[in-house]
Short mmCIF file of C-alpha atoms and ligand atoms in Angstrom, two decimals:
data_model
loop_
_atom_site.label_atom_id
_atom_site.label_comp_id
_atom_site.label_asym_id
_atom_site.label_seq_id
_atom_site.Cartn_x
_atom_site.Cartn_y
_atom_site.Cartn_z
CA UNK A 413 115.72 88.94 220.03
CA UNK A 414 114.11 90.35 223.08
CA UNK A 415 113.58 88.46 226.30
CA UNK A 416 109.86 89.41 226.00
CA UNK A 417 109.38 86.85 222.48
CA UNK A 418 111.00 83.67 224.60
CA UNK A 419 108.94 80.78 223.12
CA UNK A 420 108.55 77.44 224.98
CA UNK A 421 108.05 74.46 222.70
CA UNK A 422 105.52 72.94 225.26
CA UNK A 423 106.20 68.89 223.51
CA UNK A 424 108.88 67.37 222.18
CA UNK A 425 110.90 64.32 221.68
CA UNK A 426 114.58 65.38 221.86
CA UNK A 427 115.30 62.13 223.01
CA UNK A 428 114.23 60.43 219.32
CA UNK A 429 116.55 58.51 217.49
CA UNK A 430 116.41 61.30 214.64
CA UNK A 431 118.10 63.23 216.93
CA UNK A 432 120.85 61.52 218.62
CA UNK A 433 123.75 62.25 216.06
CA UNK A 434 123.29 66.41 216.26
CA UNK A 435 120.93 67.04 219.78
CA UNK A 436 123.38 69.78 221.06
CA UNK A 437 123.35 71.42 217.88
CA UNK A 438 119.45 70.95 217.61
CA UNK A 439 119.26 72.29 221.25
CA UNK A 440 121.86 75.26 220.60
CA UNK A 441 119.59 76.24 217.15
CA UNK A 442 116.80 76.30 219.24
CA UNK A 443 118.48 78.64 222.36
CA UNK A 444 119.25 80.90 218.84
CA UNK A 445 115.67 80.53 218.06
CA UNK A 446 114.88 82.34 221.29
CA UNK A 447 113.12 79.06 222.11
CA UNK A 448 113.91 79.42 225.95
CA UNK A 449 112.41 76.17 227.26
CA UNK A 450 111.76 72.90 225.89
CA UNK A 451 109.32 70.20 227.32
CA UNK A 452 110.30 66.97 226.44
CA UNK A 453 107.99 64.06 226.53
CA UNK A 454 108.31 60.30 227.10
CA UNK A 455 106.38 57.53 225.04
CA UNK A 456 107.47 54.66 226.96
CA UNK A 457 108.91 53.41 230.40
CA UNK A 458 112.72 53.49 228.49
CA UNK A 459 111.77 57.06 226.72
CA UNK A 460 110.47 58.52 230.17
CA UNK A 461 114.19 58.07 231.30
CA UNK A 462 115.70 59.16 229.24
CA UNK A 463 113.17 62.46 229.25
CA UNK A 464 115.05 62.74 232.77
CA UNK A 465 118.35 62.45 231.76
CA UNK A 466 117.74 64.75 229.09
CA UNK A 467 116.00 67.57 231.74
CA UNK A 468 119.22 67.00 233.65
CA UNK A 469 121.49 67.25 230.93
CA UNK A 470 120.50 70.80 229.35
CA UNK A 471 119.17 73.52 232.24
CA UNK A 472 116.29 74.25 229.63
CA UNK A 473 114.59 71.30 228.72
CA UNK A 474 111.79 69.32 231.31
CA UNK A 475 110.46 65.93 231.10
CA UNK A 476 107.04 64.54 230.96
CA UNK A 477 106.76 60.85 231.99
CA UNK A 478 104.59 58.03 230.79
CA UNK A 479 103.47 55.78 228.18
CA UNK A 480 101.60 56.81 225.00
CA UNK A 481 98.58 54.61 223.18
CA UNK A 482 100.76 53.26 220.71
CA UNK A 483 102.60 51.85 223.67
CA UNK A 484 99.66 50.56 226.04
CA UNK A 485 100.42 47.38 226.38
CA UNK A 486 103.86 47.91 227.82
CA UNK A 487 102.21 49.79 231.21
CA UNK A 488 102.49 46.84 233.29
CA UNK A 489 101.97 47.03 237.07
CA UNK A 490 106.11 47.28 237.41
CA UNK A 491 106.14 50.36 234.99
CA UNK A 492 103.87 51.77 237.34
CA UNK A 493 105.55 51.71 240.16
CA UNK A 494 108.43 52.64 238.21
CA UNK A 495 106.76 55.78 237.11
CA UNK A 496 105.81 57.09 240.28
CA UNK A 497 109.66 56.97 241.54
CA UNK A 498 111.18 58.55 238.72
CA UNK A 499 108.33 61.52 239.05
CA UNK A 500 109.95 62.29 242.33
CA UNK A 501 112.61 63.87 239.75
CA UNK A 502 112.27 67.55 240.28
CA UNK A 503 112.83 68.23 236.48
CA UNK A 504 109.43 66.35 235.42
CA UNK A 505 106.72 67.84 235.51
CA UNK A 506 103.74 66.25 233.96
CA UNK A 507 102.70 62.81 233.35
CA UNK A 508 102.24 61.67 230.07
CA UNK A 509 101.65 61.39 226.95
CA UNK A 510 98.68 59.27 226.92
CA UNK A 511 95.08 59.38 225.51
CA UNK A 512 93.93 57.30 222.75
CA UNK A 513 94.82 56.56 219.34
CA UNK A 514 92.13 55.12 217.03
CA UNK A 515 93.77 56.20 213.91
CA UNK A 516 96.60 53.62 214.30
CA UNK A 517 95.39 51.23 216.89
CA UNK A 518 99.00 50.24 217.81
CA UNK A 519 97.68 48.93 220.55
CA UNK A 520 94.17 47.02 221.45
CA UNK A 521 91.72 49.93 222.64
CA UNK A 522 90.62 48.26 225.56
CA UNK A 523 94.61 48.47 226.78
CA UNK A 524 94.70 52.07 225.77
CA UNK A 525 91.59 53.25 227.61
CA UNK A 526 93.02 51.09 230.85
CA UNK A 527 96.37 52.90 230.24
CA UNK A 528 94.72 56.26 229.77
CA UNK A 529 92.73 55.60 233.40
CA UNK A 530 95.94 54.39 235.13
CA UNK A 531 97.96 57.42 234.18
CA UNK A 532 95.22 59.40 235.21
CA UNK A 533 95.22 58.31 238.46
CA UNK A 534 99.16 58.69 238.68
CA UNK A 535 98.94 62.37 237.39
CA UNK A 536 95.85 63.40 240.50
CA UNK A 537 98.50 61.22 243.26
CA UNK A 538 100.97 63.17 241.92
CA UNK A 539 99.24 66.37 241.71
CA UNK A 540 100.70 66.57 238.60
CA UNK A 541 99.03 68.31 235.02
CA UNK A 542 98.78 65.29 232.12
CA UNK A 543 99.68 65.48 228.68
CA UNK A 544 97.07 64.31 226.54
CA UNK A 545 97.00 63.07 222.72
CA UNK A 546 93.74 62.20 220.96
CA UNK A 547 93.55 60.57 217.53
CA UNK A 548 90.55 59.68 215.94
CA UNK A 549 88.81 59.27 219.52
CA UNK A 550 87.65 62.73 220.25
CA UNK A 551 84.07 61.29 221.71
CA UNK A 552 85.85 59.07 224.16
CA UNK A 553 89.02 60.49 224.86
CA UNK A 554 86.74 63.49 226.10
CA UNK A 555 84.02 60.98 228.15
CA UNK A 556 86.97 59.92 230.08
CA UNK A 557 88.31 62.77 230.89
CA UNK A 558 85.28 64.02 232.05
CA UNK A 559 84.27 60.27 234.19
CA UNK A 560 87.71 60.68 235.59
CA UNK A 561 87.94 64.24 236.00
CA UNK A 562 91.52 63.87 234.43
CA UNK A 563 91.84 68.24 234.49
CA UNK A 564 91.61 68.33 238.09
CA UNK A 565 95.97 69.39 238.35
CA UNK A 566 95.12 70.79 234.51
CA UNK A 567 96.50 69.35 231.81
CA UNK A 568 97.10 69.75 228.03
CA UNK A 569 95.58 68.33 225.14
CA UNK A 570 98.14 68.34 222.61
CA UNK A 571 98.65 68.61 218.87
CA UNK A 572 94.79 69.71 219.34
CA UNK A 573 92.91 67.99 216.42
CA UNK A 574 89.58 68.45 217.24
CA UNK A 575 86.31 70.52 216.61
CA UNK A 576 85.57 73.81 218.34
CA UNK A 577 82.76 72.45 220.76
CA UNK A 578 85.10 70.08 221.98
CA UNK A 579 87.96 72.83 222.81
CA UNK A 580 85.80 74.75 224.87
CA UNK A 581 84.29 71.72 226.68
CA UNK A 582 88.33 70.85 227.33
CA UNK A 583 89.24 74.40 228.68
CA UNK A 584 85.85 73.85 231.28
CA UNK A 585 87.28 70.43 232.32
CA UNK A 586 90.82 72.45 233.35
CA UNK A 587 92.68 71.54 230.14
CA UNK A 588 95.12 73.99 227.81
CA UNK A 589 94.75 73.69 223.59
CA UNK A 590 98.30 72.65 221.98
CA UNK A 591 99.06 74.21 218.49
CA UNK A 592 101.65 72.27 216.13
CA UNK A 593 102.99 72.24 212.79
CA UNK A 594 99.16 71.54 211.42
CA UNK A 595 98.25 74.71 212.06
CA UNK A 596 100.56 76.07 209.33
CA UNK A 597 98.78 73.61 207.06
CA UNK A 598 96.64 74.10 203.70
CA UNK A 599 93.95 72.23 204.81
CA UNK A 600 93.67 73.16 208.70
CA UNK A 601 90.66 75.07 207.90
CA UNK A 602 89.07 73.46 211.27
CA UNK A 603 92.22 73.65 213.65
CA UNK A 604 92.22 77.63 212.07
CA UNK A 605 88.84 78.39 213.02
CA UNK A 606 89.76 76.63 216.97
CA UNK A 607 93.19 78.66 217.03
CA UNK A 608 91.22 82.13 216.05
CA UNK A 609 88.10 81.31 218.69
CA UNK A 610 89.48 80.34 221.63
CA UNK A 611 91.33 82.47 224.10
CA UNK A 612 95.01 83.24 224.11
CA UNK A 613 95.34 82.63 227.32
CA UNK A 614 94.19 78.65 226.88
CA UNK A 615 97.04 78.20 224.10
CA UNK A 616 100.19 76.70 224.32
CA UNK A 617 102.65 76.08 220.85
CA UNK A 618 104.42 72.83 220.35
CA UNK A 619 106.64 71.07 217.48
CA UNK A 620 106.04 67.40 218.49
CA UNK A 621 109.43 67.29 216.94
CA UNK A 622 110.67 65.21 214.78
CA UNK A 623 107.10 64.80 213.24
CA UNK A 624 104.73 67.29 211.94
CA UNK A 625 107.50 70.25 210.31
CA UNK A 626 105.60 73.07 209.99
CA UNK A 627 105.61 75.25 206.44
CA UNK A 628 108.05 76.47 205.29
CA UNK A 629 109.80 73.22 206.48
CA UNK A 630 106.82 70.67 205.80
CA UNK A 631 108.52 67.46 205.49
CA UNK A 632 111.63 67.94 207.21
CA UNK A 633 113.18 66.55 210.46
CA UNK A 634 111.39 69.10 212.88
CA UNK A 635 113.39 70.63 215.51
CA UNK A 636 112.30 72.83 218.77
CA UNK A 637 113.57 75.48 216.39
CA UNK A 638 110.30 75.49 214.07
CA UNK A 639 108.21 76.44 217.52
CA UNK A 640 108.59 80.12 216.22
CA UNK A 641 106.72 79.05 212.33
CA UNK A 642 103.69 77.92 214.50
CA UNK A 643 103.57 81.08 216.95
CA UNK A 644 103.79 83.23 213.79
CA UNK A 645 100.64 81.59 212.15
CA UNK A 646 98.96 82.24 215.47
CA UNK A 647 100.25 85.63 215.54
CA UNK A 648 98.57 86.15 212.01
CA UNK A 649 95.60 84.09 213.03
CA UNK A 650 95.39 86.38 216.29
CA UNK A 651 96.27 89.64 214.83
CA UNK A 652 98.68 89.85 217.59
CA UNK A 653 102.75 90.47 217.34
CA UNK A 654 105.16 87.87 217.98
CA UNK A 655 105.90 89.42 221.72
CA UNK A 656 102.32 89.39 222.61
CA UNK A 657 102.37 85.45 221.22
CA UNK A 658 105.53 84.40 223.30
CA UNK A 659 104.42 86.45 226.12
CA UNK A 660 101.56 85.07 226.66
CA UNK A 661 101.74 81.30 225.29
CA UNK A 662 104.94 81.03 227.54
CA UNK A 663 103.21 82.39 230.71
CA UNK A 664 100.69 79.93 229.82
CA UNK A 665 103.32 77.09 229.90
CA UNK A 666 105.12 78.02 232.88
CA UNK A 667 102.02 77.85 234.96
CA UNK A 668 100.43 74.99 233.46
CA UNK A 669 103.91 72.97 234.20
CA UNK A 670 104.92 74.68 237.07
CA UNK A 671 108.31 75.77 235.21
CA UNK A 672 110.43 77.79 237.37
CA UNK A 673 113.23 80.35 235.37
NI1 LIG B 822 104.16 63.53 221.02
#
C-alpha cells in the first residue's frame, strides 16, 4: 500500500464497549488497512476522557470532546468547565459530537438545542472546528448553525444525512460533508446523488464505528478498518482512484482538524 492511499477515518468510537476486549487488534487491522489516522469522538463527559486517553495511548488516533443529543441532559455547568480543561489536551482537536437528534429524542429537544448552543460557544473560545450530527432535524440543526455562526473555526457535519441544498448551504457556512457506511447502501439514492455533486475537496470518510458496517460487512461490528469500503464507493461514485480518494479526503482532514504527521 502506498503512502499516497493513507485514509483517515475522520469519527469513531474506539473507546465503545464493543471494543474493549480486541482495541489493539482493531487498531493494528486498521494501521494494515493503511488507515493512518483515526479521530475518535466522545459522547459524554466520561467518553470525552477517555477519547484523551485513547489519543495518548496510540500515536495515531485524536480525540474530539463533548456531549452528543442523546446525552443533553448530562452537560451541566460542571461538565462545562470540565470540558474546557481537558481541551487544553494537545491531542483533541475538535469539540463535539453534538447537534440534534429528533429521530430518537433521547433527550428533551429543548436540552439538546441548549447543549448544541453551549458547545458552540466552547468550540469559537476554543477556536476549535465542531463535530456535528443531525438526525431528523435538518431545518433546525441548520438555523442554528447559521444564528450562531457555529462554522466560524469550520467544522464537520457528520454521517451527512441530508438533501443536496442543505450540503451546499453547510459548505457556505464553513462546514466539511462526512461519508459513512450509508453510502455503500441500497437505498442511499439521496446521500449518492450529495456524494457525486459536491466537491472532493468538502469530503471527509468516516466509519462511526461500531455502528453503521458498510457492505460487504453490513451488520457487523464496524471497525476503522471498513474506512477503505466507503472511500471505494466514493471512488466509484467520483470516477476517481483510490489514491486520488485518500489523497485528497485525508488532506481534507488534516486541515479541517489541524492534524499534524
Ligand atoms: Ni458518532
Amino acid at each position: 500500500m502506498k503512502e499516497s492511499e493513507m485514509l483517515i477515518d475522520s469519527h469513531a468510537h474506539l473507546q465503545d464497549r464493543q471494543f474493549s476486549a480486541d482495541l489493539d487488534q482493531v487498531v493494528q487491522r486498521a494501521l494494515a488497512a493503511n488507515i493512518g489516522k483515526i479521530v475518535c469522538v466522545g459522547y459524554d463527559y466520561e467518553t470525552s476522557c477517555e477519547a484523551v486517553d485513547l489519543a495518548h495511548q496510540y500515536q495515531q488516533v485524536y480525540a474530539v470532546i463533548g456531549v452528543h443529543p442523546h446525552d443533553a441532559k448530562t452537560l451541566t455547568a460542571d461538565v462545562i468547565s470540565k470540558l474546557y480543561t481537558l481541551a487544553r489536551d494537545p491531542k483533541v482537536v475538535a469539540i463535539g459530537e453534538t447537534g440534534l437528534d429528533f429521530y430518537r429524542d433521547l433527550s428533551p429537544r429543548d436540552v439538546q438545542r441548549q447543549a448544541f448552543v453551549e458547545q458552540i460557544k466552547i468550540a469559537a473560545e476554543l477556536y476549535k472546528p465542531i463535530v456535528i450530527h443531525d438526525r431528523d432535524a435538518h431545518q433546525e440543526v441548520m438555523d442554528i448553525i447559521k444564528k450562531e455562526k457555529a462554522g466560524r473555526n469550520q467544522g464537520v457535519m457528520h454521517c451527512y444525512s441530508g438533501h443536496l441544498p442543505m450540503a451546499m448551504e453547510l459548505m457556505k457556512a464553513g462546514f466539511y460533508i462526512s461519508f459513512a457506511g450509508p453510502l455503500t447502501y441500497k437505498n442511499a439514492r439521496k446521500t449518492v446523488e450529495v456524494a457525486s455533486r459536491i466537491t472532493l475537496e468538502r469530503i471527509l470518510v468516516e466509519t462511526d464505528c461500531p455502528y453503521l458496517a458498510p457492505e460487504p460487512v453490513r451488520g457487523k461490528r464496524n471497525e476503522p478498518a471498513n474506512t477503505r469500503h466507503i472511500a471505494e464507493k466514493l471512488a466509484r461514485l467520483k470516477q476517481k482512484s483510490l489514491a486520488e480518494i485518500a489523497y485528497q479526503t485525508s488532506l481534507n482532514a488534516s486541515r479541517l482538524f489541524n492534524l499534524k504527521d
